[in-house]
mmCIF file of C-alpha atoms in Angstrom:
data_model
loop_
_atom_site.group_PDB
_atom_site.id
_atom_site.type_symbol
_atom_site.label_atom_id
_atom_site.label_comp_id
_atom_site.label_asym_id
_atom_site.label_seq_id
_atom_site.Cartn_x
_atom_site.Cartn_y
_atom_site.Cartn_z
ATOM 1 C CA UNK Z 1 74.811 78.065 -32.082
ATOM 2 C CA UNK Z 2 71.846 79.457 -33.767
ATOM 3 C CA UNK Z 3 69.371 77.272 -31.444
ATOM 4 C CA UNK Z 4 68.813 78.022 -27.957
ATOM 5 C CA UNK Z 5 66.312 76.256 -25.057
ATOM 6 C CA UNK Z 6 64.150 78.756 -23.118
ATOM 7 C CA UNK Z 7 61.442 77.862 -20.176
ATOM 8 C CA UNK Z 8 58.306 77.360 -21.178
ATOM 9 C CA UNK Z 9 56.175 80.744 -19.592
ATOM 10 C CA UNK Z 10 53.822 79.949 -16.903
ATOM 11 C CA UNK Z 11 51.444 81.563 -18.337
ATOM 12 C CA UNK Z 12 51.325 79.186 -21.868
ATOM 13 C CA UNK Z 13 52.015 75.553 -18.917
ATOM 14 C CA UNK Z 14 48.229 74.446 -19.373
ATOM 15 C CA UNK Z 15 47.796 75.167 -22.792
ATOM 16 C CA UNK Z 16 51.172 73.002 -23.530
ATOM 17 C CA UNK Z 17 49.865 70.242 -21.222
ATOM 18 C CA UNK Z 18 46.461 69.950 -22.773
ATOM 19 C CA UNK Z 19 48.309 69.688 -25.722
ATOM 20 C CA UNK Z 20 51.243 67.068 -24.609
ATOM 21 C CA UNK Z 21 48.934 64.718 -22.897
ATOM 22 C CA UNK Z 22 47.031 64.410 -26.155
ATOM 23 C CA UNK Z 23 49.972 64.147 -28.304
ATOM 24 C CA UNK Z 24 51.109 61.087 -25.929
ATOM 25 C CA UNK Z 25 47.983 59.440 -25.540
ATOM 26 C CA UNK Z 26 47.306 59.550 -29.493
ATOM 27 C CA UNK Z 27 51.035 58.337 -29.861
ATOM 28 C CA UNK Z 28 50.195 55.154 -27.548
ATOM 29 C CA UNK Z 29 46.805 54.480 -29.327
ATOM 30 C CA UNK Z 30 48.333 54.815 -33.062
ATOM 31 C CA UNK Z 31 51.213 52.429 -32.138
ATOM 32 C CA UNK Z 32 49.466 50.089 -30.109
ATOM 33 C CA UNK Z 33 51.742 50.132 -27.140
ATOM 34 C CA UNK Z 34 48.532 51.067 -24.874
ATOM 35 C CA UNK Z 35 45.276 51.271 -27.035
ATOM 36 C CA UNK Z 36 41.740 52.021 -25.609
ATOM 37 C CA UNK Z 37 41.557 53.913 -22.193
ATOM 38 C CA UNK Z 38 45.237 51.986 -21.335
ATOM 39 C CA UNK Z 39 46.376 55.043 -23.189
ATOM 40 C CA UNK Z 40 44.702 57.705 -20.783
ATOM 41 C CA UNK Z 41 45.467 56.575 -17.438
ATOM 42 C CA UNK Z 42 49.013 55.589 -18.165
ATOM 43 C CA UNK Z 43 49.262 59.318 -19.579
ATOM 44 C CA UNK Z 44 47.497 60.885 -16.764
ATOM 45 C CA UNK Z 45 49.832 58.905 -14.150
ATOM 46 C CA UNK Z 46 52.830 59.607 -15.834
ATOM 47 C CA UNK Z 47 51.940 64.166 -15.675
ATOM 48 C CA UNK Z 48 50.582 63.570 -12.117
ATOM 49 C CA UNK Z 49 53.943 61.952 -11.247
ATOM 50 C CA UNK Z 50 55.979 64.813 -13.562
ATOM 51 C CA UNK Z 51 54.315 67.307 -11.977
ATOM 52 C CA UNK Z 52 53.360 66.937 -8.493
ATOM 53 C CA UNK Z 53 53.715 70.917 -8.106
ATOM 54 C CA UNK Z 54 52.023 71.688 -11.587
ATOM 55 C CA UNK Z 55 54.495 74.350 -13.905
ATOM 56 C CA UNK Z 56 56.874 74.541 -10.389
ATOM 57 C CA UNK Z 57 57.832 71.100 -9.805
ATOM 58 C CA UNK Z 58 61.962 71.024 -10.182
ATOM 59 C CA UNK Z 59 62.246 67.707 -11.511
ATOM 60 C CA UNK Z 60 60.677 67.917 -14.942
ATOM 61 C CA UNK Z 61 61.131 70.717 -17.246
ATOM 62 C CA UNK Z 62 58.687 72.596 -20.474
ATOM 63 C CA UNK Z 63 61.264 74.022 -22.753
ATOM 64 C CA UNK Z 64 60.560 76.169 -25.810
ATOM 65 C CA UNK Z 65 62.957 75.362 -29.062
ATOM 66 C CA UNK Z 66 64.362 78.706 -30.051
ATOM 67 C CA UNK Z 67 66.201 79.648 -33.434
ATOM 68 C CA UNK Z 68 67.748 83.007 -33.601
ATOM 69 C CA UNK Z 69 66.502 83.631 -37.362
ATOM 70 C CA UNK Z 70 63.419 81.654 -37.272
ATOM 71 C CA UNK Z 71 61.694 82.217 -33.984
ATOM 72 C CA UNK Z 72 60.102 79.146 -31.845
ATOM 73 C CA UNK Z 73 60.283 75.846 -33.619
ATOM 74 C CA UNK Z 74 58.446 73.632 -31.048
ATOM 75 C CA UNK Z 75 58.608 72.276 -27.295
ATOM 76 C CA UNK Z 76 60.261 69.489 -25.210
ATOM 77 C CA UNK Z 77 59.819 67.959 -22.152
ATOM 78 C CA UNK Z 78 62.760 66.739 -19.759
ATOM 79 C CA UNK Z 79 62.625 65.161 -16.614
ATOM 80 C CA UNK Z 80 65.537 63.786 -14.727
ATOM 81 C CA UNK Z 81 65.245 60.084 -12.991
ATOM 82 C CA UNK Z 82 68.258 59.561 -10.984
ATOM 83 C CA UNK Z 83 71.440 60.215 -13.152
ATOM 84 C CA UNK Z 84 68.806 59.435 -16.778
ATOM 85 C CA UNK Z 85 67.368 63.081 -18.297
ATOM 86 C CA UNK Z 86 64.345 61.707 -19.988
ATOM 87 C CA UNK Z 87 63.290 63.286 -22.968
ATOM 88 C CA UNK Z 88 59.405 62.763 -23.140
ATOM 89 C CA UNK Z 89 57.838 64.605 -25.698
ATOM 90 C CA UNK Z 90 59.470 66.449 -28.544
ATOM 91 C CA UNK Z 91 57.227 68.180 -31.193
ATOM 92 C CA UNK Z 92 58.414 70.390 -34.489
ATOM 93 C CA UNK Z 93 55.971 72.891 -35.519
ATOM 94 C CA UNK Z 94 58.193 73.144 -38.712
ATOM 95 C CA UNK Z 95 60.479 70.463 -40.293
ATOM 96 C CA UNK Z 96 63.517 71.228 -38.657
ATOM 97 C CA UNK Z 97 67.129 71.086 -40.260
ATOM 98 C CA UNK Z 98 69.972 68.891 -39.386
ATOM 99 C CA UNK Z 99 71.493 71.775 -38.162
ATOM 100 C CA UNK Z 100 69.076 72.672 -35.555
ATOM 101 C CA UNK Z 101 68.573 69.270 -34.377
ATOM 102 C CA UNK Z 102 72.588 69.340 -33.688
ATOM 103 C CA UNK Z 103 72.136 72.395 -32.323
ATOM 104 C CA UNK Z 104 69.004 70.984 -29.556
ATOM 105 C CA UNK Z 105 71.089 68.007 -28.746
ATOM 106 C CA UNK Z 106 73.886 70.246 -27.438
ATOM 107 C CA UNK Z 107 71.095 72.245 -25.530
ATOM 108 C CA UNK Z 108 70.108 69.062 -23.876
ATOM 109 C CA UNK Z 109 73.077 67.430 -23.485
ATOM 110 C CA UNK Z 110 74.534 70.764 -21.502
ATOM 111 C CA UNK Z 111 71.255 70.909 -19.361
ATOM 112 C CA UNK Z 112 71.756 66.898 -18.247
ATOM 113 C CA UNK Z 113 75.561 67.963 -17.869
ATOM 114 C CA UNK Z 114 74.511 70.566 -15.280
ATOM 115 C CA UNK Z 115 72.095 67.918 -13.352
ATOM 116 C CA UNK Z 116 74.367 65.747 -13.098
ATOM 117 C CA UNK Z 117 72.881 62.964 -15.411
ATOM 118 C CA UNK Z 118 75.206 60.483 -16.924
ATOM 119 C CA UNK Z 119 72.611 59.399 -19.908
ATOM 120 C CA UNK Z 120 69.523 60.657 -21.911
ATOM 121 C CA UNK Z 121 67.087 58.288 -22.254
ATOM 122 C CA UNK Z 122 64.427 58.817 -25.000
ATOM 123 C CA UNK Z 123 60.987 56.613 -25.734
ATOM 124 C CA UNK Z 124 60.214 56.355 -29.103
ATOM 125 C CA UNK Z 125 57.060 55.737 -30.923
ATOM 126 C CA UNK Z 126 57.488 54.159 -34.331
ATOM 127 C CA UNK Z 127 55.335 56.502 -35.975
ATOM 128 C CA UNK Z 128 57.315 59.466 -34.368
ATOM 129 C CA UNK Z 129 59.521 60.455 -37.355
ATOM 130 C CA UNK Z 130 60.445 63.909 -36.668
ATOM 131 C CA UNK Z 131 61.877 62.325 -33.016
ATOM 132 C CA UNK Z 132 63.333 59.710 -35.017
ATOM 133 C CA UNK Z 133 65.446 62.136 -37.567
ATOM 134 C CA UNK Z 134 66.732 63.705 -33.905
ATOM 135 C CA UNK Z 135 68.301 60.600 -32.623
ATOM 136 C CA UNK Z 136 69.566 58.977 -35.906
ATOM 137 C CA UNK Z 137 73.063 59.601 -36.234
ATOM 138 C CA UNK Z 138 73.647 61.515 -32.560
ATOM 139 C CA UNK Z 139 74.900 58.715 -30.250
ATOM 140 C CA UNK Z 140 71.657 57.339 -29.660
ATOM 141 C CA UNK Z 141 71.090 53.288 -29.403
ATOM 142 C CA UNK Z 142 68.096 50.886 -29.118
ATOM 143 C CA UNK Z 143 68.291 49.983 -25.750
ATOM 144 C CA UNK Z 144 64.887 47.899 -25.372
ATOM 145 C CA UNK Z 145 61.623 47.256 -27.432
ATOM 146 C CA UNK Z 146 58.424 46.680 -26.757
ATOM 147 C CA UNK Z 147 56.395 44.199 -29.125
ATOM 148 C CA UNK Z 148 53.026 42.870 -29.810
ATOM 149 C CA UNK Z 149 52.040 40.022 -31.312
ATOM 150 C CA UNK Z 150 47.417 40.804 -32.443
ATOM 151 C CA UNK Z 151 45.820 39.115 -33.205
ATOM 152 C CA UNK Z 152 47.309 35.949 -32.489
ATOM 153 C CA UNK Z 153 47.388 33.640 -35.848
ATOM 154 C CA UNK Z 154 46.107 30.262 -36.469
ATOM 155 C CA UNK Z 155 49.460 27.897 -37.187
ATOM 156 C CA UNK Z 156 49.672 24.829 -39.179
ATOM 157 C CA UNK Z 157 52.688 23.459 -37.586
ATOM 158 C CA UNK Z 158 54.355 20.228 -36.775
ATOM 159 C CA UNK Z 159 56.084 19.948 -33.125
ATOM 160 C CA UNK Z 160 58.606 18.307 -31.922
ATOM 161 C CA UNK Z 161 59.052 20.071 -28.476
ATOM 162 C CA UNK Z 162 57.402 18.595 -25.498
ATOM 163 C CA UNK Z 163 56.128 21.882 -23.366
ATOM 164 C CA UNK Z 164 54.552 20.993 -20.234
ATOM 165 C CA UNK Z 165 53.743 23.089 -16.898
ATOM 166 C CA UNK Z 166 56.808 23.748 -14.533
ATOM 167 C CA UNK Z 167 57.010 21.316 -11.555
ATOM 168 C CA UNK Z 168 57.859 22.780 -8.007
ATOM 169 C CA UNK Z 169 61.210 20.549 -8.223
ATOM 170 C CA UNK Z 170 62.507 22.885 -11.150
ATOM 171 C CA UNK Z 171 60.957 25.959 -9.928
ATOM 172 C CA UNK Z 172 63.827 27.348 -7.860
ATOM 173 C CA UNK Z 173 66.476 27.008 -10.118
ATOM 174 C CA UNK Z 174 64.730 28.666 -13.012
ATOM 175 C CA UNK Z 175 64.155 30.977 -10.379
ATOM 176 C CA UNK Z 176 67.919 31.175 -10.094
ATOM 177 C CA UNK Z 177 68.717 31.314 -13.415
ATOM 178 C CA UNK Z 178 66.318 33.649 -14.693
ATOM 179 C CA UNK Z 179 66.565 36.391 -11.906
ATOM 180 C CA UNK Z 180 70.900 36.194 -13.147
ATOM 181 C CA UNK Z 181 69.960 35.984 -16.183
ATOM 182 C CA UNK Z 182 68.039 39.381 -16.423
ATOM 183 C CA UNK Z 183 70.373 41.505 -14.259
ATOM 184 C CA UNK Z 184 72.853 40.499 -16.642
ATOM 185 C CA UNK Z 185 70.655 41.617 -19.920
ATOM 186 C CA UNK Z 186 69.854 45.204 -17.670
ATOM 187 C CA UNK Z 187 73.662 45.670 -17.479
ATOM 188 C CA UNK Z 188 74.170 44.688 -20.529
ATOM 189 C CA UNK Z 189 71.723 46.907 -21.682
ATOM 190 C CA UNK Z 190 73.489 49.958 -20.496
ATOM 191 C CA UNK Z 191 70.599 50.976 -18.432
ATOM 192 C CA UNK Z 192 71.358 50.259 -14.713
ATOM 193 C CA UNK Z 193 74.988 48.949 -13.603
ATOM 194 C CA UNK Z 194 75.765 45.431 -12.249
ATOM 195 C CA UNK Z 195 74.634 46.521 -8.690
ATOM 196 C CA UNK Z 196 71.600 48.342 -9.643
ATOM 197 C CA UNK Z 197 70.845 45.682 -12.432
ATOM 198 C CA UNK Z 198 70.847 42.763 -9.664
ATOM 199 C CA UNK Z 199 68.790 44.341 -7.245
ATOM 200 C CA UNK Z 200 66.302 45.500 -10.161
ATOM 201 C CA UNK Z 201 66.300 41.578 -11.133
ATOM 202 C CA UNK Z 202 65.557 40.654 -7.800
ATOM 203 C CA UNK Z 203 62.507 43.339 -6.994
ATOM 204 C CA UNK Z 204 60.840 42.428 -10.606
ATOM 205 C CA UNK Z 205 60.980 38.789 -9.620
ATOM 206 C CA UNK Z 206 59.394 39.102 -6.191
ATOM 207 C CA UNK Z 207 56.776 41.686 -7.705
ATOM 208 C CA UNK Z 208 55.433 38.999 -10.244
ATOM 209 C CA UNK Z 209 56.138 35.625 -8.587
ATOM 210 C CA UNK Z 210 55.163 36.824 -4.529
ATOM 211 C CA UNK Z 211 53.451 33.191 -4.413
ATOM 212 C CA UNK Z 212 56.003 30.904 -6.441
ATOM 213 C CA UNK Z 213 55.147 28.971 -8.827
ATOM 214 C CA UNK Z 214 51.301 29.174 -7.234
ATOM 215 C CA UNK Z 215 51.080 32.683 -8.265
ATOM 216 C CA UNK Z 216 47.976 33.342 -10.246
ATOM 217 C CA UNK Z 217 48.219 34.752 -13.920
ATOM 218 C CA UNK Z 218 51.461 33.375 -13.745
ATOM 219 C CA UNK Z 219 52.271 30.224 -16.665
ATOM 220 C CA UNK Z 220 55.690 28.453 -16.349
ATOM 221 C CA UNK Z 221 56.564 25.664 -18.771
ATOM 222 C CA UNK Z 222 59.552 23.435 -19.547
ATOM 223 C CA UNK Z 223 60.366 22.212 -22.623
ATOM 224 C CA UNK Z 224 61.838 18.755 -23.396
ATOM 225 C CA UNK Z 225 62.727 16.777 -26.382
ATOM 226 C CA UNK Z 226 63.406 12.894 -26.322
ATOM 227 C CA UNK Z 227 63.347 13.051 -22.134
ATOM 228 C CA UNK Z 228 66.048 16.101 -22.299
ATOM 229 C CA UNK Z 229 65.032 20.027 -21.182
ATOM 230 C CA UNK Z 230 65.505 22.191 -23.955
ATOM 231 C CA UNK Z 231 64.442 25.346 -22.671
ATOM 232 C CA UNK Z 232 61.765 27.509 -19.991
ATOM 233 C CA UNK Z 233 58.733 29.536 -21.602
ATOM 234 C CA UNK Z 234 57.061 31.907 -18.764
ATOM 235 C CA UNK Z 235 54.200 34.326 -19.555
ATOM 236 C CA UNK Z 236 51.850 36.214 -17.342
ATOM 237 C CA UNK Z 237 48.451 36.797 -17.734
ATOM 238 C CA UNK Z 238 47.303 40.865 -17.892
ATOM 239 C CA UNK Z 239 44.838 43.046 -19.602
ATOM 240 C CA UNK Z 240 45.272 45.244 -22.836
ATOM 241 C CA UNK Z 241 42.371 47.724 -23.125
ATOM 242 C CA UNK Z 242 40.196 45.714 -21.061
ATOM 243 C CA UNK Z 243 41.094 42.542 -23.098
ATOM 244 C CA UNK Z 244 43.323 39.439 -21.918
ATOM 245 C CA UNK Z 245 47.168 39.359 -22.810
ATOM 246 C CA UNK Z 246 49.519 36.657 -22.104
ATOM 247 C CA UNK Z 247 52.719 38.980 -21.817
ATOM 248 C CA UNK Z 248 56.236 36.549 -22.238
ATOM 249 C CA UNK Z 249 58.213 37.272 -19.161
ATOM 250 C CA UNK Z 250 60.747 35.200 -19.890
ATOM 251 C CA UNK Z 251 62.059 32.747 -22.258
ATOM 252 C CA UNK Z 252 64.940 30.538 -22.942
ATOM 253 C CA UNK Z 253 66.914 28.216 -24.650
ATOM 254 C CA UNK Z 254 69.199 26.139 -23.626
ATOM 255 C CA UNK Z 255 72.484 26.965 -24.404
ATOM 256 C CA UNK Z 256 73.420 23.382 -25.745
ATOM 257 C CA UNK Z 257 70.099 23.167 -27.799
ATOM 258 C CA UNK Z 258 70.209 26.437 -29.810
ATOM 259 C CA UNK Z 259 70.016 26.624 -33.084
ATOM 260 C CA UNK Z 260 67.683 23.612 -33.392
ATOM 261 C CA UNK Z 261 64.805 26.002 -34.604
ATOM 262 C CA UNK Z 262 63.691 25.718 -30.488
ATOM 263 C CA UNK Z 263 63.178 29.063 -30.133
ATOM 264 C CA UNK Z 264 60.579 29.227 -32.683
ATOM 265 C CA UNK Z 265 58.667 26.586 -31.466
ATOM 266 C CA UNK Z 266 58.668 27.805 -27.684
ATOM 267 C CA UNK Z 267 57.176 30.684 -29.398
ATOM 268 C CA UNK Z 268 54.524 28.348 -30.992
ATOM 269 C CA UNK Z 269 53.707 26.697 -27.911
ATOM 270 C CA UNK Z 270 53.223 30.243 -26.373
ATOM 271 C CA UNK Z 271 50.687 31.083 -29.092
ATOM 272 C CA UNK Z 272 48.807 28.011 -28.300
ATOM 273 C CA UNK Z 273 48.864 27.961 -24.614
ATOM 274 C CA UNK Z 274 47.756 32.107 -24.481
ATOM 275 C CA UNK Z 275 45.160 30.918 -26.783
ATOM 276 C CA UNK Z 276 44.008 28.285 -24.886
ATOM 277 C CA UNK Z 277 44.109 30.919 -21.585
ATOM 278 C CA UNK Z 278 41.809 33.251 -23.824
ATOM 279 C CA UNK Z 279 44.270 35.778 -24.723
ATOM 280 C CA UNK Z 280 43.841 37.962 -27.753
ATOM 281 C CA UNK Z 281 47.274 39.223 -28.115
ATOM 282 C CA UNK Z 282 50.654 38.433 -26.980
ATOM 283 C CA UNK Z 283 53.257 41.145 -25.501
ATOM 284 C CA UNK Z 284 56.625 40.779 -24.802
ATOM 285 C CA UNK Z 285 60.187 43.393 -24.249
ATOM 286 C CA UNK Z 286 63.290 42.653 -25.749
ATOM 287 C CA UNK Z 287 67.213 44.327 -25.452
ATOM 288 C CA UNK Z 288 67.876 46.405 -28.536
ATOM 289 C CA UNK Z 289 71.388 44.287 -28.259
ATOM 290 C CA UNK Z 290 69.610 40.931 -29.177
ATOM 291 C CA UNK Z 291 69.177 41.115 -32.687
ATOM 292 C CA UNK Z 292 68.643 37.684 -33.354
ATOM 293 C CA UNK Z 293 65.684 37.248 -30.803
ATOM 294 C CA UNK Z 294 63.851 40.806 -32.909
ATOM 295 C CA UNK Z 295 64.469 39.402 -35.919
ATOM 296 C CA UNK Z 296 62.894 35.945 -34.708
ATOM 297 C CA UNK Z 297 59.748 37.915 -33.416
ATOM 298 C CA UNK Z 298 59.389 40.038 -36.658
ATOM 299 C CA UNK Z 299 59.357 36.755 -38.262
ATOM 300 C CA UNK Z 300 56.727 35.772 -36.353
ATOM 301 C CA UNK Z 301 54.669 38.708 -37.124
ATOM 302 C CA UNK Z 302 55.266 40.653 -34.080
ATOM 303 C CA UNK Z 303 55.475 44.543 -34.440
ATOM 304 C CA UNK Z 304 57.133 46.956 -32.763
ATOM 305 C CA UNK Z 305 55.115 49.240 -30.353
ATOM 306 C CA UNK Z 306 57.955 51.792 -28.758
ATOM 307 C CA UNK Z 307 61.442 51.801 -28.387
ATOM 308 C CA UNK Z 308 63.451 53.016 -25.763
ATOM 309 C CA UNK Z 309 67.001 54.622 -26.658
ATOM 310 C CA UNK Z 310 69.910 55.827 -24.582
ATOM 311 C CA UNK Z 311 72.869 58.026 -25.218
ATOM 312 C CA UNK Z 312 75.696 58.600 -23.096
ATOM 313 C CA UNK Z 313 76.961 61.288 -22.115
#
């Protein structure tokens, strides 16, 4: 192996962080995950919490990419979270080979081995190509995406589904259903196991609905057609660069009622009711493993903002 991983030296740990944080916040501004100052204080959270003992800390790691014939070809960043070695930032001062980027994978693959990590995990800009030519073909799969729909378009369409604000009656077994319903996409997912997955469910649904169905910035609908429920639409109310966001939290068809074009026209009556709230965009996260929901949203005109991969070990 011609390609070898070597610590970053103290002395060059400023320089490269300068240098990172810019990369990341430019890489969140150009794809529109977090535009506008969203981009700088997610960034500076997320090197505060990397390194809460600066060039020291043992948890996160500044790697130089070495080639034996070549000299240094770039920098990474790892940091382990539980049994995941996230790979953060990745940059190629030259165009590397396919050779090289086999060799780096078994770098970091024997560095997680040694941590005891059971996956890599990898977030992934769209605009990132050289990261991109890294993962394709090594093991690596979509294991969530984050999409926005800006700005929100002006429809011309007929509707046949009745969508109407959640009553406290049906509250608690959407409730129910939903909370299962997402541990079982998170397992499914490959990114937490049943047990982790449920408990993850459970935390994310107390976090955003501590007051019920009175929470504020919270919207819960049910949709109905002819008297009969046809599916839930839920969306909470945030802020993107200072602007407001409806961001869909959860949405569903029934599993009777699909393929009735339902989906779509949930996704209609989200447009108009974010609208109507004053939002200027809509966000939304979707498992890589439902392809027919992306494809829906692409339809739709959403874009992709950042994907997160996985590969196991």
């Amino acid at each position: 192996m011609s390609l070898h991983l070597t610590p970053l030296p103290a002395a060059r740990f400023d320089e490269w962080r300068a240098a990172s944080r810019q990369r990341l916040i430019d890489g969140n501004r150009r794809s529109g995950r977090r535009p506008g100052a969203d981009a700088v204080g997610h960034v500076e959270h997320t090197f505060d919490e990397l390194f809460p003992e600066g060039v020291a800390t043992s948890t996160a790691w500044v790697a130089s990419i070495v080639d034996a014939a070549d000299g240094e070809l770039g920098t990474l960043l790892l940091a382990l979270n539980g049994q995941k070695l996230v790979l953060l930032d990745l940059v190629f001062e030259t165009t590397s080979t396919d050779a090289q980027r086999d060799d780096l994978l078994h770098g970091i693959l024997q560095i997680a081995r040694d941590r005891g990590a059971t996956q890599i995990a990898m977030p992934l800009f769209p605009q990132d190509t050289a990261a991109r030519a890294f993962v394709e073909g090594r093991g690596f799969e979509v294991a969530s995406i984050q999409m926005v729909l800006e700005p929100l378009p002006v429809r011309e369409v007929a509707g046949h589904v009745d969508v109407r604000p959640m009553t406290a009656e049906r509250f608690p077994r959407f409730v129910a259903a939903s909370e299962e319903g997402f541990a079982h996409d998170l397992a499914e997912s490959g990114r937490y196991t049943p047990e982790e997955a449920a408990a993850e469910s459970h935390r994310q649904m107390l976090a955003e609905l501590p007051d019920g169905l009175d929470t504020e910035g919270q919207e819960l609908f049910t949709a109905t057609v002819a008297g009969t429920e046809v599916g839930i639409l839920w969306f909470g109310m945030r802020r993107r660069d200072g602007r407001p966001q409806a961001f869909i939290l959860d949405i569903e068809v029934a599993a009777k009622q699909r393929r009735k074009g339902y989906g779509r026209e949930l996704m209609h009556a989200a447009e108009r009711a974010a609208r109507r709230l004053g939002a200027e965009s809509i966000g939304l996260h979707v498992f890589g493993f439902n392809e027919g929901a992306v494809e829906l949203y692409e339809q739709l005109g959403y874009r992709r903002t950042e994907e997160s991969l996985l590969r196991d070990l």
